[in-house]
CSV table of C-alpha atoms in Angstrom, one decimal:
chain,number,residue,atom,x,y,z
A,21,MET,CA,-11.4,22.4,8.5
A,22,PRO,CA,-7.6,21.6,9.0
A,23,LEU,CA,-6.8,18.1,7.8
A,24,LYS,CA,-5.3,17.0,11.1
A,25,GLU,CA,-8.5,17.9,12.9
A,26,LEU,CA,-10.6,16.2,10.2
A,27,ALA,CA,-8.5,13.0,10.6
A,28,GLU,CA,-8.9,13.1,14.3
A,29,ARG,CA,-12.7,13.5,14.0
A,30,ARG,CA,-12.9,10.6,11.7
A,31,VAL,CA,-10.9,8.4,14.1
A,32,LEU,CA,-13.3,9.3,16.8
A,33,LEU,CA,-16.3,8.7,14.6
A,34,HIS,CA,-15.1,5.2,13.5
A,35,ARG,CA,-13.5,4.0,16.7
A,36,LYS,CA,-15.9,1.1,16.7
A,37,SER,CA,-16.5,0.7,13.0
A,38,ASP,CA,-15.5,-2.4,11.0
A,39,ALA,CA,-13.2,-2.1,8.0
A,40,GLN,CA,-16.0,-2.3,5.4
A,41,THR,CA,-17.8,0.6,7.1
A,42,ILE,CA,-14.6,2.7,7.1
A,43,VAL,CA,-14.0,2.0,3.4
A,44,LYS,CA,-17.6,2.9,2.5
A,45,HIS,CA,-17.6,6.1,4.5
A,46,ALA,CA,-14.2,7.1,3.2
A,47,LEU,CA,-15.3,6.8,-0.4
A,48,ASP,CA,-18.4,8.9,0.3
A,49,ASP,CA,-16.8,11.5,2.5
A,50,ILE,CA,-17.5,14.9,0.9
A,51,GLN,CA,-15.0,16.6,3.3
A,52,ILE,CA,-12.2,14.4,2.2
A,53,GLY,CA,-13.2,14.5,-1.4
A,54,LYS,CA,-12.2,12.0,-4.1
A,55,VAL,CA,-10.4,8.9,-2.7
A,56,ALA,CA,-8.3,6.2,-4.4
A,57,LEU,CA,-7.1,2.8,-3.2
A,58,VAL,CA,-3.3,2.4,-3.5
A,59,SER,CA,-2.5,-1.2,-3.8
A,60,SER,CA,0.7,-3.2,-4.4
A,61,PHE,CA,-1.2,-6.3,-5.2
A,62,GLY,CA,1.1,-8.0,-2.7
A,63,ALA,CA,0.7,-10.8,-0.2
A,64,GLU,CA,-2.3,-9.3,1.7
A,65,SER,CA,-3.6,-6.7,-0.8
A,66,VAL,CA,-6.6,-8.8,-2.0
A,67,VAL,CA,-8.5,-8.1,1.3
A,68,LEU,CA,-8.9,-4.4,0.7
A,69,LEU,CA,-9.3,-4.9,-3.1
A,70,HIS,CA,-12.2,-7.3,-2.4
A,71,MET,CA,-13.8,-4.9,0.0
A,72,VAL,CA,-13.6,-2.1,-2.5
A,73,SER,CA,-15.0,-4.3,-5.3
A,74,GLN,CA,-18.0,-5.1,-3.1
A,75,ILE,CA,-18.6,-1.5,-2.0
A,76,ALA,CA,-17.7,0.6,-5.1
A,77,PRO,CA,-16.0,-1.3,-8.0
A,78,ASP,CA,-15.5,2.0,-9.9
A,79,THR,CA,-13.1,3.3,-7.2
A,80,PRO,CA,-9.7,4.2,-8.8
A,81,VAL,CA,-7.1,1.7,-7.8
A,82,LEU,CA,-3.5,2.9,-8.2
A,83,PHE,CA,-1.0,0.2,-8.8
A,84,VAL,CA,2.7,1.3,-9.1
A,85,ASP,CA,4.6,-0.9,-11.6
A,86,THR,CA,8.2,0.0,-10.8
A,87,GLU,CA,9.3,-2.1,-13.8
A,88,LEU,CA,11.3,-4.2,-11.3
A,89,LEU,CA,8.4,-6.2,-9.9
A,90,PHE,CA,8.2,-10.0,-10.0
A,91,ALA,CA,6.5,-11.3,-13.1
A,92,GLU,CA,4.2,-13.2,-10.7
A,93,THR,CA,3.0,-9.9,-9.2
A,94,LEU,CA,2.1,-8.5,-12.6
A,95,ASP,CA,0.2,-11.7,-13.5
A,96,TYR,CA,-1.6,-11.6,-10.1
A,97,GLN,CA,-2.6,-8.0,-10.6
A,98,ARG,CA,-4.3,-8.8,-13.8
A,99,GLU,CA,-5.9,-12.0,-12.3
A,100,VAL,CA,-7.3,-10.2,-9.2
A,101,ALA,CA,-8.5,-7.1,-11.1
A,102,GLY,CA,-10.5,-9.4,-13.5
A,103,ALA,CA,-11.8,-11.8,-10.9
A,104,LEU,CA,-13.1,-9.0,-8.6
A,105,GLY,CA,-14.5,-6.8,-11.4
A,106,LEU,CA,-12.5,-3.7,-10.5
A,107,ARG,CA,-13.3,-1.2,-13.2
A,108,ASP,CA,-10.7,1.6,-12.8
A,109,ILE,CA,-7.2,0.1,-12.4
A,110,ARG,CA,-4.6,2.7,-13.1
A,111,VAL,CA,-1.1,1.2,-13.7
A,112,ILE,CA,1.4,3.9,-12.7
A,113,ARG,CA,4.9,3.7,-14.1
A,114,PRO,CA,8.1,5.9,-13.7
A,115,SER,CA,8.7,8.6,-16.2
A,116,ARG,CA,10.7,7.5,-19.3
A,117,ASP,CA,12.7,10.7,-19.2
A,118,ALA,CA,13.5,10.3,-15.5
A,119,LEU,CA,14.6,6.7,-16.0
A,120,LEU,CA,16.9,7.7,-18.8
A,121,ALA,CA,18.4,10.5,-16.8
A,122,ARG,CA,18.8,8.7,-13.4
A,123,ASP,CA,18.8,5.0,-14.0
A,124,VAL,CA,19.4,4.3,-17.7
A,125,ASP,CA,21.1,0.9,-16.9
A,126,GLY,CA,18.5,-0.2,-14.4
A,127,ILE,CA,21.0,-0.8,-11.6
A,128,LEU,CA,20.4,2.2,-9.3
A,129,HIS,CA,18.9,-0.1,-6.7
A,130,ARG,CA,22.4,-1.6,-6.2
A,131,PHE,CA,23.9,1.7,-5.1
A,132,ASP,CA,21.1,3.8,-3.7
A,133,THR,CA,17.9,2.1,-2.8
A,134,ASP,CA,16.3,5.3,-1.5
A,135,ALA,CA,16.9,7.1,-4.8
A,136,CYS,CA,15.6,4.1,-6.7
A,137,CYS,CA,12.4,4.0,-4.7
A,138,ALA,CA,11.9,7.7,-5.1
A,139,LEU,CA,12.4,7.4,-8.9
A,140,ARG,CA,10.3,4.3,-9.5
A,141,LYS,CA,7.6,4.5,-6.8
A,142,THR,CA,7.3,7.6,-4.7
A,143,GLU,CA,7.4,10.2,-7.4
A,144,PRO,CA,5.1,8.4,-9.9
A,145,LEU,CA,2.6,7.8,-7.1
A,146,GLU,CA,2.6,11.4,-5.9
A,147,LYS,CA,1.9,12.5,-9.5
A,148,ALA,CA,-0.9,10.0,-9.8
A,149,LEU,CA,-2.5,11.2,-6.6
A,150,GLN,CA,-2.9,14.7,-7.8
A,151,GLY,CA,-6.6,15.6,-7.6
A,152,PHE,CA,-7.4,13.2,-4.8
A,153,GLY,CA,-8.3,14.3,-1.3
A,154,GLY,CA,-7.4,11.0,0.3
A,155,TRP,CA,-6.1,7.5,-0.3
A,156,ILE,CA,-6.7,4.1,1.3
A,157,THR,CA,-3.6,2.1,2.4
A,158,GLY,CA,-3.2,-1.4,3.6
A,159,ARG,CA,-0.9,-0.6,6.5
A,160,LYS,CA,-1.5,-2.4,9.9
A,161,ARG,CA,-0.4,-2.0,13.5
A,162,VAL,CA,0.7,-5.6,13.6
A,163,GLN,CA,3.5,-4.7,11.2
A,164,GLY,CA,5.2,-3.0,14.1
A,165,GLY,CA,7.7,-0.2,14.4
A,166,GLN,CA,6.0,3.2,14.1
A,167,ARG,CA,3.0,1.5,12.6
A,168,ALA,CA,2.3,0.1,16.0
A,169,GLN,CA,0.3,3.2,16.8
A,170,LEU,CA,-1.2,3.6,13.4
A,171,PRO,CA,-4.6,5.5,13.4
A,172,LEU,CA,-7.5,4.7,11.2
A,173,TYR,CA,-7.2,8.2,9.6
A,174,GLU,CA,-4.2,10.5,9.5
A,175,LYS,CA,-3.0,13.6,7.7
A,176,ASP,CA,-0.5,12.8,5.0
A,177,ALA,CA,2.7,14.5,6.3
A,178,GLN,CA,3.8,15.3,2.7
A,179,SER,CA,0.6,16.6,1.1
A,180,ALA,CA,-2.8,18.1,1.6
A,181,ARG,CA,-4.5,14.6,1.8
A,182,ILE,CA,-5.9,12.2,4.3
A,183,LYS,CA,-4.6,8.7,4.5
A,184,ILE,CA,-7.2,6.0,5.5
A,185,ASN,CA,-6.0,2.8,7.1
A,186,PRO,CA,-9.1,0.5,7.4
A,187,LEU,CA,-7.1,-2.5,8.4
A,188,ALA,CA,-5.0,-0.8,11.1
A,189,HIS,CA,-6.4,-3.1,13.8
A,190,TRP,CA,-6.2,-6.3,11.8
A,191,SER,CA,-4.0,-9.2,12.7
A,192,HIS,CA,-2.4,-11.7,10.2
A,193,ALA,CA,-5.0,-14.2,11.4
A,194,ASP,CA,-7.8,-11.8,10.6
A,195,LEU,CA,-6.5,-11.3,7.1
A,196,SER,CA,-6.1,-15.1,6.6
A,197,ARG,CA,-9.7,-15.7,7.8
A,198,TYR,CA,-11.1,-13.0,5.5
A,199,MET,CA,-9.3,-14.4,2.5
A,200,GLY,CA,-10.5,-17.9,3.3
A,201,ALA,CA,-14.1,-16.9,3.9
A,202,HIS,CA,-14.3,-15.2,0.6
A,203,ASP,CA,-12.2,-17.7,-1.3
A,204,LEU,CA,-9.8,-15.0,-2.6
A,205,PRO,CA,-6.9,-15.8,-4.8
A,206,ARG,CA,-3.5,-15.8,-3.1
A,207,HIS,CA,-0.3,-14.3,-4.5
A,208,PRO,CA,1.6,-17.3,-5.9
A,209,LEU,CA,4.9,-16.3,-4.3
A,210,VAL,CA,3.5,-16.5,-0.8
A,211,ALA,CA,3.5,-20.3,-1.0
A,212,ARG,CA,7.1,-20.1,-2.0
A,213,GLY,CA,8.2,-18.3,1.1
A,214,PHE,CA,7.8,-14.6,0.2
A,215,LYS,CA,5.6,-13.1,2.9
A,216,SER,CA,5.9,-9.4,2.0
A,217,LEU,CA,6.4,-8.5,-1.7
A,218,GLY,CA,8.1,-5.6,-3.3
A,219,CYS,CA,10.5,-5.3,-6.2
A,220,ALA,CA,12.3,-8.5,-7.2
A,221,PRO,CA,15.9,-7.2,-6.7
A,222,CYS,CA,15.2,-6.1,-3.1
A,223,THR,CA,12.9,-8.9,-1.9
A,224,THR,CA,13.9,-12.3,-0.5
A,225,LYS,CA,12.1,-15.3,1.0
A,226,VAL,CA,11.7,-15.4,4.8
A,227,ASP,CA,12.1,-18.3,7.2
A,228,VAL,CA,9.0,-19.6,9.1
A,229,ASP,CA,10.2,-17.9,12.3
A,230,GLU,CA,11.0,-14.5,10.7
A,231,ASP,CA,8.8,-11.4,10.6
A,232,PRO,CA,7.0,-11.3,7.2
A,233,ARG,CA,8.8,-8.0,6.3
A,234,ALA,CA,12.3,-9.4,7.1
A,235,GLY,CA,12.8,-10.2,3.4
A,236,ARG,CA,12.5,-6.5,2.3
A,237,TRP,CA,15.9,-4.9,1.8
A,238,ARG,CA,17.5,-7.7,3.8
A,239,GLY,CA,20.6,-6.7,5.7
A,240,MET,CA,19.9,-3.0,5.3
A,241,GLU,CA,18.5,-0.3,7.7
A,242,LYS,CA,15.9,0.5,5.0
A,243,THR,CA,12.5,-1.0,5.7
A,244,GLU,CA,10.2,1.4,3.8
A,245,CYS,CA,10.0,2.4,0.1
A,246,GLY,CA,9.3,6.0,0.9
A,247,ILE,CA,5.6,6.4,0.2
A,248,HIS,CA,4.9,6.9,3.9
A,249,PHE,CA,6.8,9.8,5.5
A,250,GLU,CA,7.2,11.3,8.9
A,251,GLY,CA,8.5,14.9,9.2
A,252,GLY,CA,9.6,15.0,5.6
A,253,LYS,CA,11.8,11.8,5.8
A,254,ALA,CA,11.2,8.3,4.9
A,255,VAL,CA,10.0,6.3,7.9
A,256,ARG,CA,12.7,4.0,9.3
A,257,GLN,CA,11.6,0.9,11.2
A,258,GLY,CA,13.1,-2.1,12.9
A,259,SER,CA,13.0,-5.7,11.5
A,260,ALA,CA,9.5,-6.1,12.8
A,261,ALA,CA,8.2,-3.3,10.5
């Protein structure tokens, strides 16, 4: 079955399902095949991580360490993985040879953020996803831009995989309620004004009246790292993305 048709069928099947049901069925879906959760261990990541830990703690969890992350994110990743009993955390890092060839001084982000994201995040993740038929993401419609029409299932535009977005319909209030109900650990930088977390050089605090993603690549057109593509190009979104 073509992947686009498979995604559309799954959207229809799960149009009334809750997020936990979507996660469980995605992990057991023989037509999709092996599925991984890709997690940044960022501000809201703990919700999906907790769901997976309750449903199938052996699920592969892919965490891309760009080697430019906040130290607090690395500490939080270890804390959450241990607290939730996740058994297959795969820390993905950029290739040594590629770093030496393309960013030996570690300052590529100052001159070409797209190239830096490709080197440190997109390419390592694509390699890590080889052999998987699908991957679970934490994207949500409330993040705006092109995500405003985000389906629960979609064909990955760049590969022969399905992307599953169990939290597509969730609001920030839904996420907060879930974290509170399950007493989940919060990323320590959230309390310090960082509402959306990426690499340290390209992430700033946000004011209380700003969109949570306003601190990502502040002052630039760029609002996506490049993992999610449309038509072969990195998705560009407005400040509400």
